Coordinates of C-alpha atoms and ligand atoms in Angstrom, one line a residue:
M269 CA 3.6 -140.9 156.8
S270 CA 1.6 -144.0 156.0
L271 CA 0.1 -144.4 152.6
I272 CA -3.4 -143.9 153.4
N273 CA -3.0 -140.7 155.5
R274 CA -1.6 -138.9 152.7
F275 CA -5.0 -139.0 150.8
P276 CA -8.0 -137.0 152.2
D277 CA -10.7 -138.1 154.5
D278 CA -13.4 -137.8 151.8
F279 CA -11.2 -139.6 149.3
I280 CA -13.4 -142.5 147.4
W281 CA -11.8 -145.9 147.5
G282 CA -13.5 -148.4 145.3
T283 CA -13.0 -151.6 143.1
A284 CA -14.0 -151.8 139.6
T285 CA -15.6 -154.4 137.2
S286 CA -17.8 -154.4 133.9
A287 CA -20.8 -156.6 133.1
Y288 CA -19.5 -158.7 130.3
Q289 CA -16.2 -159.5 132.1
I290 CA -18.0 -160.8 135.3
E291 CA -21.9 -161.4 135.0
G292 CA -22.2 -164.5 133.0
G293 CA -25.8 -165.6 132.9
A294 CA -25.7 -164.3 129.1
N295 CA -28.6 -166.5 128.3
Q296 CA -30.6 -166.1 131.3
G297 CA -32.9 -163.6 132.7
G298 CA -34.0 -162.6 129.1
R299 CA -30.8 -160.8 128.2
G300 CA -30.3 -160.1 124.6
R301 CA -27.0 -160.9 122.6
S302 CA -23.9 -158.3 122.5
I303 CA -21.4 -157.9 119.9
W304 CA -19.0 -159.2 122.5
D305 CA -21.1 -162.6 122.4
A306 CA -20.9 -162.5 118.6
F307 CA -17.0 -161.5 118.8
C308 CA -16.3 -164.5 120.9
D309 CA -18.2 -167.0 118.9
I310 CA -15.9 -166.4 116.1
P311 CA -12.9 -168.6 116.3
G312 CA -9.3 -167.2 116.6
N313 CA -10.8 -163.7 118.3
V314 CA -10.5 -164.8 121.9
V315 CA -7.6 -166.9 123.4
N316 CA -8.6 -170.6 124.2
G317 CA -11.9 -169.7 122.6
D318 CA -13.2 -168.2 126.1
S319 CA -16.3 -166.1 126.3
G320 CA -18.1 -164.2 129.0
E321 CA -21.0 -166.6 128.8
Q322 CA -20.3 -167.6 132.3
A323 CA -17.3 -165.3 133.5
C324 CA -17.4 -164.9 137.3
D325 CA -21.2 -166.0 137.6
H326 CA -21.6 -162.9 139.3
F327 CA -25.3 -163.0 137.8
H328 CA -25.9 -165.1 140.5
R329 CA -23.3 -164.4 143.3
F330 CA -23.3 -160.5 143.1
A331 CA -24.5 -160.6 146.8
E332 CA -21.3 -162.6 147.9
D333 CA -19.4 -160.3 145.6
V334 CA -20.6 -157.2 147.6
K335 CA -19.6 -158.8 150.6
L336 CA -16.0 -159.2 149.7
M337 CA -15.8 -155.4 149.0
A338 CA -17.7 -154.7 152.2
N339 CA -15.1 -156.8 154.1
M340 CA -12.4 -155.0 152.2
G341 CA -13.6 -151.7 153.6
V342 CA -14.4 -150.4 150.0
G343 CA -16.5 -147.4 150.0
A344 CA -17.7 -147.6 146.4
Y345 CA -18.4 -150.1 143.5
R346 CA -17.9 -149.3 140.0
F347 CA -19.8 -151.6 138.0
S348 CA -21.4 -151.5 134.3
I349 CA -24.9 -152.2 133.4
S350 CA -25.5 -154.5 130.2
W351 CA -27.4 -152.5 127.7
P352 CA -28.8 -155.9 126.2
R353 CA -29.8 -157.2 129.6
L354 CA -32.1 -154.2 129.9
L355 CA -33.1 -153.9 126.2
P356 CA -32.5 -157.1 124.6
N357 CA -32.8 -155.7 121.0
G358 CA -31.2 -152.3 121.8
T359 CA -34.3 -150.1 121.7
R360 CA -37.0 -149.4 124.5
D361 CA -39.6 -151.2 122.2
N362 CA -38.6 -154.2 124.4
V363 CA -37.7 -153.6 128.3
N364 CA -36.6 -156.9 130.0
Q365 CA -38.0 -156.2 133.6
A366 CA -36.0 -159.1 134.7
G367 CA -32.8 -157.3 133.7
I368 CA -34.2 -154.1 135.4
D369 CA -34.6 -156.2 138.7
F370 CA -31.3 -157.6 138.6
Y371 CA -29.5 -154.3 138.8
N372 CA -32.1 -153.1 141.6
R373 CA -31.2 -156.0 143.4
L374 CA -27.2 -155.3 143.1
I375 CA -28.0 -151.7 143.8
D376 CA -29.7 -152.3 146.9
C377 CA -27.3 -155.0 148.0
C378 CA -24.5 -152.2 147.6
L379 CA -26.1 -149.6 149.4
S380 CA -27.2 -151.9 152.4
H381 CA -23.6 -152.6 152.8
G382 CA -22.7 -148.8 152.9
I383 CA -21.3 -149.1 149.3
Q384 CA -22.2 -146.3 146.5
P385 CA -22.9 -147.7 143.2
W386 CA -20.9 -146.2 140.6
V387 CA -22.3 -147.0 137.4
T388 CA -21.2 -147.1 133.9
L389 CA -23.6 -147.2 131.1
Y390 CA -21.4 -148.7 128.3
H391 CA -18.5 -150.9 128.9
W392 CA -18.4 -152.1 125.3
D393 CA -21.4 -154.7 125.2
L394 CA -23.4 -153.2 122.5
P395 CA -26.8 -155.0 121.6
D396 CA -25.7 -157.1 118.7
D397 CA -28.8 -156.0 116.8
L398 CA -27.9 -152.4 116.9
Q399 CA -24.5 -153.6 115.2
T400 CA -26.1 -156.0 112.6
S401 CA -29.1 -153.7 111.4
D402 CA -27.7 -150.1 112.3
G403 CA -23.9 -150.5 111.9
G404 CA -23.3 -149.7 115.8
W405 CA -21.2 -147.0 116.4
M406 CA -20.3 -146.1 112.6
G407 CA -23.8 -144.7 112.5
E408 CA -25.3 -141.6 114.5
K409 CA -28.5 -143.3 115.3
T410 CA -27.1 -145.6 118.0
S411 CA -26.0 -142.1 119.8
G412 CA -29.7 -141.6 120.1
L413 CA -30.5 -145.1 121.1
F414 CA -27.7 -144.9 123.8
A415 CA -29.6 -142.0 125.1
D416 CA -32.8 -143.5 125.3
Y417 CA -31.2 -146.3 127.4
A418 CA -29.4 -144.0 129.6
Q419 CA -32.6 -142.3 130.2
L420 CA -34.2 -145.6 131.1
C421 CA -31.7 -146.2 133.8
F422 CA -31.9 -142.7 135.3
E423 CA -35.7 -143.2 135.6
Q424 CA -35.1 -146.7 137.1
Y425 CA -31.8 -146.4 139.2
G426 CA -31.2 -142.6 139.5
D427 CA -33.4 -142.6 142.9
R428 CA -30.2 -144.3 144.4
V429 CA -27.4 -144.0 141.7
K430 CA -25.6 -140.7 142.5
H431 CA -22.3 -141.4 140.2
W432 CA -22.8 -142.1 136.4
I433 CA -20.3 -142.9 133.8
T434 CA -21.7 -142.7 130.3
I435 CA -18.8 -144.5 128.4
N436 CA -15.9 -146.6 129.2
E437 CA -12.7 -145.9 127.1
A438 CA -14.0 -144.7 123.7
W439 CA -10.5 -144.9 122.6
V440 CA -10.6 -148.6 123.2
V441 CA -14.0 -149.0 121.3
S442 CA -12.4 -146.8 118.2
V443 CA -9.1 -147.9 118.0
L444 CA -9.0 -151.7 119.2
G445 CA -12.4 -152.3 118.1
H446 CA -12.6 -150.4 114.9
G447 CA -8.9 -149.7 114.0
Q448 CA -7.1 -152.9 114.9
G449 CA -10.1 -155.1 114.9
V450 CA -8.7 -157.1 117.9
F451 CA -12.0 -156.2 120.1
A452 CA -15.7 -156.4 119.1
P453 CA -16.9 -155.5 116.5
G454 CA -13.5 -156.6 114.9
H455 CA -13.1 -153.9 112.2
S456 CA -9.8 -153.2 110.8
S457 CA -9.6 -149.4 109.4
N458 CA -7.8 -146.3 109.5
S459 CA -10.9 -144.0 109.2
E460 CA -13.6 -145.9 111.1
P461 CA -11.9 -145.1 114.4
Y462 CA -12.4 -141.4 114.0
Q463 CA -16.0 -141.6 113.2
V464 CA -16.6 -144.2 115.9
A465 CA -15.0 -141.8 118.2
H466 CA -17.2 -138.9 117.2
N467 CA -20.6 -140.8 117.5
L468 CA -19.2 -142.1 121.2
L469 CA -19.0 -138.2 121.8
L470 CA -22.4 -137.5 120.8
A471 CA -24.0 -140.5 122.7
H472 CA -22.2 -139.1 125.8
G473 CA -23.6 -135.8 125.1
K474 CA -26.9 -136.6 124.3
A475 CA -27.0 -138.7 127.4
V476 CA -25.8 -136.1 129.7
K477 CA -28.2 -133.5 128.1
I478 CA -31.0 -135.9 129.2
Y479 CA -29.9 -136.2 132.8
R480 CA -29.1 -132.7 133.2
E481 CA -32.5 -131.4 131.9
Q482 CA -34.6 -133.9 133.3
F483 CA -33.1 -135.8 136.4
Q484 CA -30.2 -134.0 137.7
S485 CA -31.9 -131.2 140.0
T486 CA -34.4 -133.8 141.6
Q487 CA -31.9 -136.9 141.8
G488 CA -28.7 -134.9 142.7
G489 CA -26.1 -136.9 141.2
V490 CA -23.2 -136.3 138.9
I491 CA -22.2 -137.7 135.4
G492 CA -19.1 -138.0 133.4
I493 CA -17.3 -140.1 131.0
T494 CA -14.3 -142.4 131.7
N495 CA -11.3 -142.1 129.3
N496 CA -8.1 -144.2 129.3
C497 CA -4.5 -142.8 128.5
D498 CA -1.2 -144.2 129.2
W499 CA 1.8 -141.7 129.5
R500 CA 4.1 -140.7 126.9
E501 CA 7.5 -139.8 127.8
P502 CA 9.9 -138.3 125.3
L503 CA 12.5 -140.9 124.4
T504 CA 15.3 -138.4 124.4
N505 CA 15.6 -134.6 125.3
D506 CA 15.4 -133.5 121.7
P507 CA 12.6 -131.2 121.3
Q508 CA 11.2 -133.2 118.4
D509 CA 10.6 -136.2 120.8
H510 CA 9.1 -133.9 123.3
A511 CA 6.6 -132.5 120.7
A512 CA 6.0 -136.1 119.5
A513 CA 5.1 -137.2 123.3
Q514 CA 2.7 -134.2 123.4
R515 CA 1.2 -135.2 120.2
A516 CA 0.9 -138.7 121.3
L517 CA -0.9 -137.5 124.3
E518 CA -3.3 -135.4 122.3
F519 CA -4.1 -138.2 120.2
F520 CA -4.8 -140.3 123.0
L521 CA -6.5 -138.5 125.7
G522 CA -7.0 -135.2 124.0
W523 CA -9.0 -136.9 121.2
F524 CA -11.9 -137.2 123.7
A525 CA -11.0 -134.7 126.3
D526 CA -10.4 -131.7 124.4
P527 CA -14.1 -131.6 122.7
I528 CA -15.3 -132.0 126.3
Y529 CA -13.1 -129.7 128.1
L530 CA -11.8 -127.2 125.2
G531 CA -14.7 -127.5 122.7
D532 CA -12.9 -129.2 119.7
Y533 CA -10.3 -131.8 118.7
P534 CA -6.7 -131.1 119.2
Q535 CA -4.8 -129.0 116.8
A536 CA -2.5 -131.6 116.1
M537 CA -5.2 -134.0 115.1
R538 CA -6.9 -131.4 112.9
D539 CA -3.7 -131.0 111.1
K540 CA -2.7 -134.6 110.6
V541 CA -5.6 -136.3 109.8
A542 CA -7.9 -133.7 108.4
D543 CA -9.1 -136.1 105.9
R544 CA -10.6 -138.5 108.3
L545 CA -11.5 -136.5 111.3
P546 CA -15.3 -135.4 111.4
E547 CA -16.1 -132.0 111.8
M548 CA -17.0 -130.7 115.2
T549 CA -20.4 -128.5 114.0
P550 CA -21.7 -126.0 116.3
E551 CA -24.6 -128.3 117.1
H552 CA -21.8 -131.3 118.1
K553 CA -20.0 -128.8 120.2
A554 CA -23.0 -127.5 122.0
L555 CA -23.7 -131.2 123.1
I556 CA -20.2 -132.1 123.9
Q557 CA -18.5 -129.1 125.6
G558 CA -18.8 -129.1 129.2
S559 CA -20.5 -132.4 129.1
S560 CA -18.6 -134.0 132.1
D561 CA -19.1 -133.1 136.0
F562 CA -15.8 -134.7 136.7
F563 CA -12.8 -136.5 134.8
G564 CA -12.7 -140.1 134.9
L565 CA -9.3 -141.7 134.1
N566 CA -8.2 -145.4 133.5
H567 CA -4.5 -145.6 133.5
Y568 CA -2.3 -148.5 133.1
T569 CA 1.2 -147.8 131.6
T570 CA 3.8 -145.7 130.0
M571 CA 5.8 -145.8 126.7
L572 CA 8.5 -143.6 125.3
A573 CA 7.6 -141.6 122.3
S574 CA 9.8 -140.2 119.5
E575 CA 9.5 -138.4 116.4
S576 CA 8.8 -141.3 113.8
D577 CA 11.7 -142.2 111.2
G578 CA 8.8 -143.3 109.1
D579 CA 9.3 -146.7 109.7
V580 CA 6.8 -147.2 112.4
K581 CA 7.8 -148.9 115.8
D582 CA 4.8 -149.9 118.1
Q583 CA 5.5 -152.3 120.8
N584 CA 1.9 -151.8 122.4
V585 CA 0.7 -155.3 122.8
Y586 CA -2.3 -154.5 120.6
G587 CA -0.8 -152.3 118.3
N588 CA -2.4 -148.8 117.6
G589 CA -4.6 -149.5 114.5
G590 CA -2.8 -147.4 112.2
L591 CA -2.9 -144.7 114.4
S592 CA 0.7 -144.6 115.1
E593 CA 1.1 -143.9 111.4
D594 CA -1.4 -140.9 111.6
Q595 CA 0.7 -139.4 114.7
G596 CA 4.2 -139.6 113.3
I597 CA 5.4 -141.1 116.4
D598 CA 7.4 -144.4 117.4
L599 CA 6.6 -146.0 120.8
T600 CA 9.2 -148.1 122.4
V601 CA 9.4 -149.1 126.3
D602 CA 12.7 -149.3 128.1
K603 CA 14.2 -152.7 128.5
D604 CA 15.0 -152.1 132.1
W605 CA 11.0 -151.5 133.1
E606 CA 9.1 -154.4 134.9
K607 CA 6.3 -155.6 132.8
T608 CA 3.2 -157.2 133.9
D609 CA 1.5 -160.2 132.2
M610 CA -0.1 -158.0 129.8
Q611 CA 3.6 -156.9 128.8
W612 CA 2.6 -153.4 130.1
A613 CA 5.4 -151.7 131.8
V614 CA 5.3 -150.7 135.3
V615 CA 6.1 -147.0 135.6
P616 CA 4.4 -145.3 138.7
W617 CA 5.7 -141.6 137.9
G618 CA 4.2 -141.8 134.6
C619 CA 1.0 -141.9 136.4
R620 CA 2.0 -138.9 138.4
K621 CA 3.0 -137.1 135.3
L622 CA -0.3 -138.0 133.3
L623 CA -2.3 -136.7 136.2
E624 CA -0.6 -133.3 136.2
W625 CA -0.8 -133.0 132.5
I626 CA -4.4 -133.3 132.6
A627 CA -4.7 -130.8 135.6
A628 CA -2.5 -128.3 133.5
R629 CA -4.4 -128.9 130.3
Y630 CA -8.2 -128.9 131.5
D631 CA -8.1 -126.5 134.6
N632 CA -7.6 -129.0 137.4
P633 CA -10.9 -130.8 137.1
A634 CA -12.3 -133.3 139.8
L635 CA -10.5 -136.3 138.9
Y636 CA -11.2 -139.7 139.7
I637 CA -9.1 -142.9 138.5
T638 CA -11.8 -145.2 137.5
E639 CA -9.4 -148.0 136.9
N640 CA -5.7 -148.6 137.7
G641 CA -4.2 -152.1 138.2
C642 CA -2.1 -155.0 136.9
A643 CA -2.2 -158.7 135.4
Y644 CA 0.0 -161.3 137.0
D645 CA -0.1 -165.0 136.4
D646 CA -0.4 -165.5 140.2
E647 CA -1.6 -169.0 141.5
L648 CA -3.6 -170.3 144.2
V649 CA -1.5 -172.4 146.6
D650 CA -2.6 -173.9 149.6
G651 CA -5.5 -171.6 149.7
S652 CA -3.6 -168.4 149.5
V653 CA -2.2 -166.4 146.6
N654 CA 1.1 -164.6 147.2
D655 CA 0.6 -161.6 144.6
Q656 CA 3.4 -159.5 145.9
R657 CA 4.3 -157.8 142.8
R658 CA 0.6 -156.8 142.5
I659 CA 0.8 -155.2 146.1
D660 CA 4.1 -153.3 144.9
Y661 CA 2.4 -152.2 141.7
Y662 CA -0.7 -150.8 143.9
A663 CA 1.5 -149.2 146.7
S664 CA 4.0 -147.5 144.1
Y665 CA 1.0 -145.9 141.7
L666 CA -0.7 -145.0 144.9
E667 CA 2.1 -143.0 146.2
E668 CA 2.6 -141.2 143.0
C669 CA -1.2 -140.3 143.1
A670 CA -0.3 -139.0 146.6
N671 CA 2.4 -137.1 145.2
A672 CA 0.2 -135.8 142.4
I673 CA -2.0 -134.7 145.1
D674 CA 0.7 -132.8 147.0
N675 CA 1.4 -131.2 143.7
G676 CA -2.3 -129.5 143.3
V677 CA -3.8 -132.2 141.5
N678 CA -7.8 -132.4 142.3
L679 CA -7.7 -136.2 142.6
K680 CA -10.8 -137.3 144.5
G681 CA -11.1 -141.2 144.1
Y682 CA -9.5 -144.2 143.1
F683 CA -10.7 -147.8 141.9
A684 CA -8.5 -150.6 141.6
W685 CA -9.1 -152.9 138.6
S686 CA -10.2 -155.4 139.4
L687 CA -12.3 -156.9 142.2
L688 CA -12.1 -160.3 140.9
D689 CA -10.2 -162.1 138.2
N690 CA -12.5 -161.9 135.3
F691 CA -12.7 -162.2 131.4
E692 CA -10.1 -160.1 130.1
W693 CA -11.6 -159.3 126.8
A694 CA -9.4 -160.9 123.7
Q695 CA -6.9 -162.3 126.3
G696 CA -9.9 -164.6 127.8
Y697 CA -9.3 -165.9 131.3
Q698 CA -5.4 -166.1 131.0
K699 CA -5.0 -162.8 132.3
R700 CA -5.7 -162.0 136.0
F701 CA -6.5 -158.7 137.1
G702 CA -8.4 -159.4 140.3
L703 CA -7.7 -158.7 143.9
H704 CA -9.5 -161.8 144.4
H705 CA -8.6 -165.0 142.8
V706 CA -11.7 -166.8 140.9
D707 CA -11.7 -170.5 140.1
F708 CA -13.7 -170.4 136.8
K709 CA -14.4 -174.1 137.3
T710 CA -16.0 -173.8 140.7
F711 CA -16.4 -170.0 140.8
R712 CA -15.1 -170.1 144.0
R713 CA -13.4 -166.6 145.3
T714 CA -10.5 -166.5 147.4
P715 CA -8.9 -163.0 148.6
K716 CA -5.2 -162.6 147.4
N717 CA -2.7 -160.9 149.4
S718 CA -3.1 -157.9 147.5
A719 CA -6.7 -157.8 148.7
L720 CA -5.7 -158.3 152.2
W721 CA -3.2 -155.3 151.9
F722 CA -6.0 -153.0 150.5
S723 CA -8.3 -154.2 153.4
K724 CA -5.5 -153.4 155.9
M725 CA -4.9 -150.0 154.2
L726 CA -8.5 -148.8 154.0
K727 CA -8.8 -150.0 158.0
R728 CA -5.5 -148.0 158.8
N729 CA -4.1 -151.1 160.0
L730 CA -1.1 -151.0 157.4
D731 CA 2.4 -150.2 159.0
Ligands
PNW1312 C1 -9.4 -151.6 130.3 N1 -5.0 -150.8 125.7 O1 -9.1 -152.1 128.8 C2 -11.0 -151.9 130.4 O2 -11.8 -150.7 130.7 C3 -11.0 -153.2 131.4 O3 -12.4 -153.7 130.8 C4 -9.8 -154.2 131.2 O4 -10.3 -155.2 131.8 C5 -8.8 -153.3 131.7 O5 -8.5 -152.0 131.0 C6 -7.4 -154.2 131.8 O6 -7.2 -154.4 130.3 C7 -8.1 -151.7 128.1 O7 -4.3 -151.6 124.8 C8 -7.9 -152.4 127.1 O8 -4.3 -149.7 126.0 C9 -6.8 -152.4 126.3 C10 -5.9 -151.1 126.4 C11 -6.3 -150.3 127.6 C12 -7.4 -150.4 128.6

């Protein structure tokens, strides 16, 4: 059977981006500064000294980008709203009408092309004023201000936006931003990640409460959160390695999904980091438990987990910010696995195993893969990009998604990361995840072979 026919007719097919990675216009239209503008200003933080100041110039070229998706036959577009573009100082004391107008135009453009907007409220571009004056996600105050900002978005856009994602990858914000210090705001600590994670969960819970109490019944949309997780495969059949892999998944995804689906942090975390893990008080639990209408998952790769011999080995490209030590695990990769340009291993069956793990642990929730994709250093040659490895990546991961559905997983949609080559955070413009090539001097877009492949598949022309 052809690949697309293995998915239900109402399956959502989309592409994804985020504001700071594609918009540019950082100093235009009244946008305030974010922690990523500040982070990029510090030499050494981003490869080549790159920043999102211009990015893909989507701020000016969004209509062209929506047409690219329409031509591909994509039914949904996941993008994020830049908090400092709406609220330059982070609070509702100062609302930037030009920012509100920009997303109105983008949303209307999507809808006029038959594309559903899936809006992420926080994809890491915290207003810098909240970092410098309030300590950002280290303080609980930011979670309340996030809820105020979310409310503004529901008021302005909820008549047309029916799918909301509160926070993208709280793990990355916590571990890479506050543990490893490789992402904004660049803090290195083995305690901050746990505090930040707790505040992000609270921010999510507060925003969802507002949506459910004030908007959901009239606007009729759904709201959830997106977490990222790699698969962790036991290195050997030794029961200790099986336990290590399970613990690694609990520290990665259970950290965020257990509070939402089960009401508290995983037992393994409460045992191992009791000294640093904030307490899930009854008030916090009331806000967080049951606060997601769907399970958003970003998934890229797999690593092998084993019981640590005390000398932690961690070959993740970014390291794990002390959290490997906390877990008592070692992470490695099989040397025979193919790697992408991020050095992330291509392991399609890991995707299926993770989907099945989620379905089993959280009672088979409605699941959407809100990001999956790969970076390859593909070049534009004579007007085309032969990115066969990217096609193979997508085809193999989608096969395993179809297998997961056959095995009973309630997977309802899939978003490719990413529509365009874009600003890949600390890697700058050196890593290309796009289905469309972007020339970062002229901003010209060219569909790669993977975009043509996707388009054929969605139009059911793929043999
Ligand atoms: C995600 N890790 O980031 C983000 O949501 C995107 O903005 C980003 O472009 C994409 O994946 C590719 O990197 C991640 O180290 C960054 O495990 C790092 C990790 C995972 C996801």
